[in-house]
XYZ file of C-alpha atoms in Angstrom:
599
model
C 0.000 0.000 0.000
C 1.384 3.351 -1.004
C 1.098 6.291 1.375
C 0.926 9.818 0.150
C 2.619 12.608 2.030
C 1.040 16.078 2.105
C 3.938 17.445 0.050
C 3.492 14.799 -2.646
C -0.254 15.407 -2.661
C 0.362 19.101 -3.166
C 2.692 18.352 -6.069
C -0.006 16.300 -7.779
C -2.662 18.953 -7.431
C -2.924 21.285 -10.427
C -1.205 24.600 -9.946
C -3.230 27.784 -9.960
C -3.290 30.182 -12.881
C -0.078 32.058 -13.617
C -0.609 35.842 -13.283
C -0.380 37.977 -16.399
C 2.129 40.716 -17.097
C -0.079 43.276 -15.333
C -1.306 42.568 -11.799
C -5.051 42.899 -12.383
C -7.947 40.930 -10.912
C -8.923 38.164 -13.325
C -12.506 39.378 -13.656
C -11.450 42.978 -14.286
C -8.910 41.900 -16.904
C -11.465 39.771 -18.730
C -14.145 42.460 -18.755
C -11.577 45.050 -19.878
C -10.625 42.744 -22.742
C -14.222 42.243 -23.845
C -15.131 45.902 -23.404
C -12.003 47.164 -25.182
C -12.535 44.817 -28.123
C -16.208 45.812 -28.424
C -15.392 49.525 -28.147
C -12.654 49.284 -30.800
C -15.013 47.412 -33.101
C -17.792 49.986 -32.699
C -15.364 52.887 -33.217
C -14.766 51.775 -36.824
C -18.358 52.801 -37.614
C -17.558 56.402 -36.681
C -15.551 58.955 -38.657
C -11.852 59.095 -37.728
C -11.003 62.301 -39.609
C -12.891 65.107 -41.308
C -10.984 65.310 -44.611
C -10.517 62.856 -47.476
C -6.866 63.852 -47.878
C -5.899 60.816 -45.826
C -6.252 57.771 -48.122
C -9.130 55.406 -47.503
C -11.879 57.952 -46.835
C -12.239 57.627 -43.056
C -14.794 60.463 -42.932
C -18.070 58.512 -43.256
C -20.099 57.285 -40.275
C -21.409 53.696 -40.300
C -19.215 52.823 -43.322
C -15.686 51.652 -42.412
C -13.048 52.218 -45.056
C -9.331 51.690 -45.544
C -7.464 51.014 -42.312
C -10.746 51.033 -40.395
C -11.631 47.722 -42.065
C -8.421 46.150 -40.769
C -9.073 47.455 -37.256
C -12.627 46.096 -37.491
C -11.340 42.647 -38.490
C -8.732 42.637 -35.728
C -11.201 43.737 -33.037
C -13.823 41.198 -34.169
C -11.311 38.331 -34.092
C -10.048 39.447 -30.679
C -13.595 39.497 -29.312
C -14.379 36.041 -30.735
C -11.189 34.484 -29.372
C -11.698 36.172 -25.998
C -15.172 34.647 -25.771
C -13.770 31.267 -26.791
C -11.418 31.265 -23.781
C -14.535 31.249 -21.588
C -15.718 28.023 -23.178
C -18.740 29.571 -24.899
C -20.666 26.866 -26.711
C -19.593 26.681 -30.346
C -16.394 28.718 -29.825
C -14.362 26.554 -27.457
C -12.657 24.747 -30.346
C -10.819 27.966 -31.259
C -8.695 27.930 -28.101
C -8.600 24.410 -26.642
C -7.668 24.511 -22.970
C -8.680 28.157 -22.625
C -5.375 29.594 -23.876
C -5.042 33.359 -23.597
C -1.939 33.845 -25.754
C -3.934 33.927 -29.059
C -6.047 36.743 -27.602
C -2.868 38.586 -26.650
C -1.479 38.430 -30.197
C -4.743 39.575 -31.756
C -5.111 42.405 -29.256
C -1.540 43.526 -29.896
C -2.163 43.558 -33.651
C -5.396 45.521 -33.227
C -3.723 48.012 -30.901
C -0.741 48.466 -33.246
C -2.949 48.997 -36.320
C -5.225 51.436 -34.486
C -2.434 53.594 -33.124
C -0.509 53.419 -36.402
C -3.585 54.837 -38.142
C -4.051 57.580 -35.553
C -0.368 58.568 -35.736
C -0.395 58.451 -39.545
C -3.448 60.756 -39.698
C -1.811 63.167 -37.259
C 1.507 63.197 -39.109
C 0.092 63.364 -42.637
C -2.582 65.993 -42.003
C -0.611 68.052 -39.505
C -1.862 67.727 -35.951
C -4.292 66.119 -33.524
C -6.970 68.595 -34.579
C -7.597 66.415 -37.629
C -8.866 63.526 -35.485
C -12.609 63.016 -35.202
C -14.261 61.425 -32.102
C -14.156 57.977 -33.690
C -10.356 58.026 -33.704
C -10.230 59.020 -30.019
C -12.675 56.244 -29.114
C -10.586 53.745 -31.077
C -7.338 54.847 -29.415
C -8.755 54.656 -25.888
C -10.638 51.381 -26.491
C -7.615 49.647 -28.021
C -5.487 50.786 -25.055
C -8.071 49.358 -22.642
C -8.112 46.163 -24.713
C -4.344 45.724 -24.537
C -4.307 46.505 -20.806
C -6.983 43.916 -20.144
C -5.253 41.227 -22.182
C -1.944 41.840 -20.403
C -3.783 41.193 -17.120
C -5.160 37.811 -18.202
C -3.538 34.696 -16.722
C -0.610 33.397 -18.748
C -0.811 30.051 -20.530
C 0.424 27.004 -18.654
C 0.930 23.439 -19.922
C -2.316 21.556 -19.709
C -4.273 24.732 -19.092
C -7.961 23.911 -18.913
C -11.201 25.792 -18.651
C -11.692 26.460 -14.937
C -15.021 25.973 -13.153
C -17.138 29.062 -12.467
C -16.414 30.817 -9.187
C -18.151 34.169 -9.515
C -21.625 35.350 -10.479
C -20.758 36.407 -14.008
C -18.831 33.163 -14.585
C -21.828 31.114 -13.411
C -23.997 33.076 -15.845
C -21.627 32.358 -18.710
C -21.369 28.732 -17.626
C -24.973 28.172 -18.688
C -23.914 28.914 -22.284
C -20.774 26.799 -22.191
C -20.169 23.617 -24.093
C -19.750 20.364 -22.193
C -16.308 19.484 -20.884
C -14.201 18.592 -23.917
C -13.063 15.043 -24.188
C -11.661 13.077 -27.065
C -12.974 14.842 -30.152
C -15.203 12.900 -32.483
C -13.677 12.494 -35.907
C -15.378 14.458 -38.638
C -16.654 12.744 -41.792
C -14.437 13.056 -44.858
C -16.757 15.485 -46.623
C -16.656 17.839 -43.621
C -12.856 17.746 -43.535
C -12.723 18.507 -47.257
C -15.087 21.441 -46.743
C -12.815 22.773 -43.983
C -9.794 22.508 -46.300
C -11.682 24.292 -49.088
C -12.787 27.047 -46.679
C -9.215 27.500 -45.407
C -7.860 27.734 -48.949
C -10.584 30.229 -49.850
C -9.733 32.403 -46.841
C -6.063 32.222 -47.756
C -6.843 33.327 -51.314
C -8.905 36.233 -50.020
C -6.139 37.358 -47.638
C -3.493 37.110 -50.369
C -5.654 38.941 -52.921
C -6.382 41.693 -50.398
C -2.656 42.189 -49.806
C -1.897 42.456 -53.518
C -4.830 44.800 -54.056
C -3.882 47.325 -51.358
C -3.744 50.636 -53.282
C -1.451 52.608 -50.949
C 1.428 51.970 -48.571
C -0.300 52.846 -45.293
C -2.973 50.231 -45.916
C -0.338 47.612 -46.756
C 1.499 48.308 -43.491
C -1.741 47.768 -41.567
C -2.340 44.593 -43.582
C 1.092 43.236 -42.644
C 0.523 43.995 -38.953
C -2.918 42.369 -38.769
C -1.891 39.386 -40.903
C 1.309 38.807 -38.932
C -0.299 38.931 -35.491
C -3.300 36.956 -36.781
C -1.084 34.126 -38.031
C 0.795 34.125 -34.719
C -2.527 33.834 -32.869
C -3.648 30.959 -35.084
C -0.349 29.207 -34.457
C -0.560 29.626 -30.677
C -4.145 28.373 -30.689
C -3.044 25.214 -32.509
C -5.388 25.740 -35.463
C -2.517 25.409 -37.934
C -1.591 21.983 -36.555
C -5.162 20.772 -36.850
C -5.417 22.080 -40.388
C -2.076 20.473 -41.261
C -3.338 17.111 -40.026
C -6.421 17.455 -42.224
C -4.266 18.424 -45.204
C -2.024 15.410 -44.600
C -5.039 13.081 -44.680
C -6.339 14.689 -47.877
C -3.078 15.702 -49.537
C -4.308 15.474 -53.132
C -7.450 17.466 -52.318
C -5.358 20.164 -50.619
C -2.968 20.519 -53.538
C -5.837 20.609 -56.033
C -7.700 23.223 -53.968
C -4.567 25.383 -53.730
C -4.009 25.377 -57.484
C -7.692 25.987 -58.213
C -7.585 29.007 -55.891
C -4.411 30.233 -57.619
C -6.107 29.797 -61.001
C -9.111 31.819 -59.848
C -6.932 34.692 -58.594
C -6.622 36.662 -61.900
C -10.341 36.220 -62.506
C -11.092 38.044 -59.263
C -8.892 41.085 -59.963
C -10.310 44.300 -61.329
C -6.951 45.664 -62.450
C -4.295 44.176 -64.699
C -1.669 45.689 -62.374
C -2.516 43.118 -59.702
C -2.191 40.276 -62.206
C 1.222 41.734 -63.085
C 2.307 41.392 -59.461
C 0.980 37.840 -59.411
C 2.969 36.879 -62.519
C 6.228 38.275 -61.141
C 5.627 36.684 -57.744
C 5.182 33.277 -59.389
C 8.422 33.705 -61.336
C 10.249 34.677 -58.158
C 8.618 31.852 -56.176
C 9.390 29.213 -58.809
C 13.068 30.166 -58.830
C 13.079 30.118 -55.011
C 11.671 26.569 -55.075
C 14.486 25.544 -57.411
C 17.016 27.045 -54.995
C 15.255 25.150 -52.196
C 16.387 21.916 -53.835
C 20.000 23.055 -53.626
C 19.931 24.751 -50.206
C 16.965 23.185 -48.434
C 17.434 19.556 -49.413
C 21.114 19.138 -50.266
C 22.444 21.867 -47.958
C 24.599 23.565 -50.624
C 24.958 27.304 -50.043
C 24.654 28.781 -53.554
C 25.077 32.569 -53.658
C 25.080 32.842 -57.455
C 21.853 31.010 -58.210
C 20.277 33.938 -60.056
C 22.841 33.351 -62.825
C 20.996 30.178 -63.861
C 17.824 32.230 -64.188
C 19.797 34.549 -66.467
C 21.160 31.670 -68.538
C 17.640 30.432 -69.252
C 16.401 33.957 -70.000
C 19.265 34.764 -72.384
C 18.957 31.403 -74.152
C 15.212 31.943 -74.688
C 15.773 35.554 -75.810
C 18.348 34.546 -78.417
C 15.928 32.101 -80.067
C 12.806 34.245 -79.577
C 12.900 35.967 -82.953
C 13.762 39.365 -81.457
C 15.129 41.774 -84.126
C 18.061 42.441 -81.773
C 18.992 38.765 -81.390
C 22.423 38.025 -82.833
C 21.340 34.524 -83.853
C 18.295 35.598 -85.850
C 16.126 32.510 -85.343
C 12.679 32.018 -83.849
C 11.871 28.742 -82.113
C 8.363 27.669 -81.143
C 7.439 27.893 -77.494
C 8.273 24.329 -76.535
C 11.634 24.476 -78.299
C 12.514 27.803 -76.619
C 11.703 26.321 -73.205
C 13.831 23.260 -73.912
C 16.655 25.527 -75.084
C 16.586 27.502 -71.837
C 16.371 24.324 -69.757
C 19.213 22.662 -71.668
C 21.492 25.695 -71.438
C 20.935 26.015 -67.689
C 21.472 22.285 -67.184
C 24.783 22.402 -69.062
C 25.959 25.424 -67.098
C 24.905 23.788 -63.853
C 26.970 20.681 -64.595
C 29.967 22.660 -65.926
C 30.036 24.950 -62.888
C 29.136 22.284 -60.351
C 31.648 19.630 -61.408
C 34.796 21.527 -60.310
C 33.241 23.481 -57.416
C 31.156 20.930 -55.539
C 34.270 19.304 -54.119
C 34.378 22.335 -51.834
C 32.261 22.726 -48.720
C 30.698 25.445 -46.614
C 32.052 28.964 -46.939
C 34.404 28.023 -49.781
C 31.519 26.750 -51.899
C 29.531 29.905 -51.134
C 32.421 32.131 -52.256
C 32.914 30.196 -55.503
C 29.209 30.294 -56.418
C 29.117 34.010 -55.628
C 32.024 34.469 -58.007
C 30.231 32.490 -60.717
C 27.214 34.752 -60.453
C 29.344 37.865 -60.923
C 31.338 36.260 -63.755
C 28.105 35.492 -65.608
C 26.839 39.074 -65.287
C 30.164 40.582 -66.394
C 30.475 38.100 -69.277
C 27.013 38.988 -70.579
C 27.952 42.660 -70.332
C 31.198 42.208 -72.288
C 29.748 40.142 -75.166
C 29.004 43.272 -77.175
C 31.310 42.818 -80.163
C 33.952 45.152 -78.704
C 35.137 43.637 -75.435
C 34.235 40.166 -76.621
C 32.186 38.270 -79.217
C 28.933 39.865 -80.361
C 26.372 37.582 -78.708
C 24.334 39.460 -76.095
C 24.577 43.129 -77.229
C 26.455 43.926 -74.028
C 24.816 46.345 -71.551
C 21.924 46.987 -73.969
C 20.781 43.384 -73.679
C 18.188 41.846 -75.987
C 15.056 44.043 -76.168
C 11.785 43.716 -78.109
C 11.288 40.057 -77.259
C 7.967 39.042 -78.862
C 5.136 37.537 -76.861
C 4.735 33.791 -76.719
C 2.224 32.064 -78.941
C 1.032 28.602 -77.924
C -1.218 26.659 -80.311
C -2.383 29.909 -81.878
C -3.043 31.491 -78.474
C -1.057 34.730 -78.266
C -0.296 35.495 -74.642
C 0.241 39.171 -75.400
C -3.371 39.742 -76.464
C -6.539 39.988 -74.406
C -8.762 36.929 -74.340
C -12.165 36.115 -72.893
C -12.438 32.894 -70.885
C -15.744 31.931 -69.252
C -16.876 35.529 -69.525
C -13.740 36.940 -67.834
C -11.344 39.283 -69.622
C -7.745 38.148 -69.318
C -5.015 40.611 -70.199
C -1.388 39.997 -71.081
C -0.095 39.509 -67.548
C -3.047 37.319 -66.603
C -2.119 35.021 -69.488
C 1.494 34.840 -68.367
C 0.348 34.332 -64.786
C -1.613 31.235 -65.805
C 1.315 29.945 -67.850
C 3.662 30.487 -64.933
C 1.187 28.733 -62.666
C 1.570 25.603 -64.811
C 5.344 25.856 -64.514
C 5.024 26.318 -60.751
C 2.931 23.149 -60.576
C 5.653 21.271 -62.475
C 8.338 22.577 -60.099
C 6.248 21.648 -57.042
C 5.732 18.142 -58.442
C 9.456 17.724 -59.130
C 10.357 19.002 -55.668
C 7.899 16.729 -53.867
C 8.936 13.662 -55.852
C 12.588 14.431 -55.244
C 12.073 15.023 -51.534
C 10.224 11.730 -51.039
C 12.569 9.626 -53.164
C 15.684 7.705 -52.194
C 17.776 10.480 -53.726
C 15.951 13.061 -51.611
C 16.702 11.132 -48.433
C 20.343 10.935 -49.484
C 20.370 14.719 -50.004
C 19.029 15.236 -46.492
C 21.690 12.892 -45.112
C 24.397 14.905 -46.885
C 22.925 18.141 -45.574
C 22.885 16.899 -41.979
C 26.359 15.293 -41.960
C 28.260 14.716 -45.175
C 31.018 12.718 -43.470
C 28.514 10.299 -41.938
C 26.690 10.035 -45.280
C 29.926 9.106 -47.047
C 30.623 6.510 -44.363
C 27.224 4.937 -45.115
C 28.189 4.488 -48.770
C 26.507 7.553 -50.294
C 28.295 9.027 -53.314
C 28.124 12.592 -52.026
C 29.745 14.283 -55.029
C 27.452 12.658 -57.587
C 24.321 13.433 -55.579
C 25.377 17.028 -54.923
C 25.992 17.479 -58.639
C 22.511 16.105 -59.358
C 20.982 18.614 -56.918
C 22.986 21.460 -58.450
C 21.953 20.482 -61.981
C 18.285 20.023 -61.031
C 18.168 23.416 -59.330
C 19.781 25.055 -62.362
C 17.277 23.357 -64.670
C 14.279 24.633 -62.712
C 15.689 28.175 -62.663
C 16.317 28.052 -66.420
C 12.726 26.982 -67.053
C 11.456 30.019 -65.138
C 13.929 32.224 -67.003
C 12.393 31.340 -70.368
C 9.068 32.860 -69.258
C 10.710 35.826 -67.528
C 12.398 36.860 -70.783
C 9.036 37.171 -72.549
C 7.222 38.785 -69.607
C 9.797 41.575 -69.211
C 10.217 42.120 -73.018
C 13.962 42.513 -72.534
C 16.954 40.814 -70.919
C 19.893 42.852 -69.590
C 22.889 41.982 -67.358
C 21.756 44.366 -64.604
C 18.762 42.123 -63.863
C 21.037 39.439 -62.399
C 23.066 41.144 -59.699
C 23.796 39.532 -56.342
C 22.047 42.335 -54.425
C 19.465 44.640 -55.953
C 16.563 46.551 -54.436
C 14.116 44.871 -56.822
C 14.076 41.036 -56.778
C 14.788 38.487 -58.033
C 18.467 38.400 -57.138
C 20.630 35.854 -55.364
C 20.416 37.508 -51.948
C 16.614 37.833 -52.035
C 16.182 34.305 -53.391
C 18.234 32.878 -50.542
C 16.335 35.059 -48.061
C 13.006 33.824 -49.473
C 14.023 30.201 -48.865
C 15.243 30.882 -45.318
C 12.342 33.184 -44.459
C 9.711 30.751 -45.728
C 11.312 27.575 -44.412
C 14.041 25.430 -45.946
C 13.067 22.019 -47.243
C 9.329 22.780 -47.490
C 7.083 23.431 -50.486
C 4.890 26.242 -49.235
C 7.660 28.026 -47.319
C 9.602 29.475 -50.298
C 6.317 30.381 -52.006
C 5.241 32.454 -48.990
C 8.714 33.924 -48.512
C 8.985 34.925 -52.174
C 5.539 36.524 -52.130
C 6.389 38.607 -49.060
C 9.812 39.696 -50.302
C 8.387 40.763 -53.653
C 5.271 42.482 -52.337
C 6.931 44.511 -49.580
C 9.289 46.536 -51.842
C 6.490 47.021 -54.380
C 3.946 48.273 -51.857
C 6.206 50.313 -49.586
C 7.609 52.637 -52.206
C 7.332 55.569 -49.795
C 10.005 53.814 -47.680
C 12.316 53.036 -50.603
C 15.308 54.752 -48.972
C 15.067 52.445 -45.950
C 14.053 49.173 -47.592
C 17.365 47.377 -47.127
C 17.635 48.627 -43.528
C 14.140 47.378 -42.698
C 14.853 44.142 -44.544
C 17.962 43.568 -42.409
C 16.074 44.309 -39.181
C 13.323 41.896 -40.196
C 15.878 39.137 -40.860
C 17.546 39.688 -37.497
C 14.201 39.460 -35.698
C 13.246 36.364 -37.681
C 16.498 34.588 -36.882
C 16.021 35.458 -33.218
C 12.403 34.405 -32.745
C 11.720 31.898 -35.542
C 14.986 30.608 -37.061
C 13.246 27.639 -38.686
C 11.228 29.952 -40.972
C 7.553 30.795 -41.272
C 6.719 27.264 -42.472
C 9.017 24.654 -40.988
C 9.052 20.882 -41.032
C 9.305 18.835 -37.862
C 13.055 18.275 -38.262
C 13.835 22.000 -38.356
C 11.614 22.745 -35.366
C 13.442 20.173 -33.268
C 16.827 21.355 -34.525
C 16.350 25.037 -33.697
C 14.315 24.673 -30.503
C 16.019 21.726 -28.830
C 17.175 22.584 -25.307
C 19.964 20.012 -25.376
C 18.556 18.265 -22.292
C 16.873 14.925 -21.887
C 13.111 14.937 -21.420
C 12.170 14.859 -17.714
C 9.020 12.907 -16.797
C 6.165 15.027 -15.507
C 5.029 14.647 -11.893
C 1.654 13.365 -13.082
C 3.381 10.590 -15.025
C 5.513 9.694 -12.008
C 2.470 9.545 -9.738
C 0.723 7.185 -12.135
C 3.745 4.917 -11.948
C 3.572 4.943 -8.146
C 6.774 6.939 -7.685
């Protein structure tokens, strides 16, 4: 018979709630959170300024516009998540265990967007006198909201919804769902509907970001989206959605590509389709680099040169009047020419350099990228052979024509008008699908596992009988091939190919530095990570033109913060999460587990 001492019994009893950052009574903090969120939400239906000089027209009552819409979304989500922490029936699934950290992230995003708007109005219009009562209500309510959230109990492992102890909690308890147990599995059709809804929401969020007409609105979008994603992650919704996507992988991939196909049909301006086309080019090249860096672990700092090889090869056979070859290949032959040229260059450059490792390999690939740019600049008939027209490049590249379908002309499909960039967007979407398929097949193959082994420890991989040099050369050649394929489309989209497009560092991507940053930012070794990273790194310079003088500074600060708080990237696989967040200590059994074992 086992006796239990009072000290051991106390250890087994669940600990009380951990106080928040501010020492506030729990009831006061919760009511301040609810009241602040409701007040901030209602303030968006009031005018925030009296003049339309501030973009977004924040002068109309009962009709939110511009940044007010983002504040409205943030306040509404904060209110919903705050109610879910109380176990309200139908909302408890948002924050299992009554976690308060998702509410904190949403409240912080709402507060930051609200005060950014108030400060921007004051700075742009010249003083606090330009603020209407709605702006003052929003500022005060968001401050109350943040204060209340900071007073909520902090999350603890195994945090659960606590029983009612006060009058207002007993009142809310009548609306609460039953105590959660093991969740009942949803039918397959319901899981597919959830995946479709998630993809649709993602498309709407992405389209809204591309369609932001001015920089202030895009800044607010980044703040709300960033804190919203952090809240979703802390609530565990991303893990549950990932498990559903893993069970219905083919449905998820099909839904993602259908949503991407619908994107140009939902845009009212061809300018937004232009951004989409360039983002896909950038993202496709980043996925190719992900094969080299993410899977094989080869630090390539001159990868943009392979994009240039494919673009120049396609431009020379495009039928441009400035081409020194003077031939015009059909589309499929031009693509194969760009792919073949990049493959050859990848093998020629990789064969002598891949015997190096680490920093030495990075320096050599960086040198190759600069050699390519300088060589293309010198092939002007004076400093070298007349092949590329030197600094002038190859302009007037004609539009592609596929089976009589000219991508440079407007076409009507299913009643929707598709312009030039919408056509190239859809073509690039097909190429992106091919690259995603190649990446996934490579990652899941025997060769992909060998690449990962080389990336983790090349010496151990060689000891296990892996031919490291041959496999690294295959990764280098495959990455170059994928970049060359994207380059063939880039040459026709941009009308011209010049050496200045392929520098190591340039304010406007794609370039080698931004490509590598897109892979690291999004998450090495994943499919969706480089796509998200490329989209962010292309959109931010395009939308924040009013901060052009500080773009590289802000970019560096963002990378430092990312490496500090999320070194595995925005989308990371399980291996990277364990690698970057491992404490280096053995797991210690919990007291509850020890008590069950009779210890």
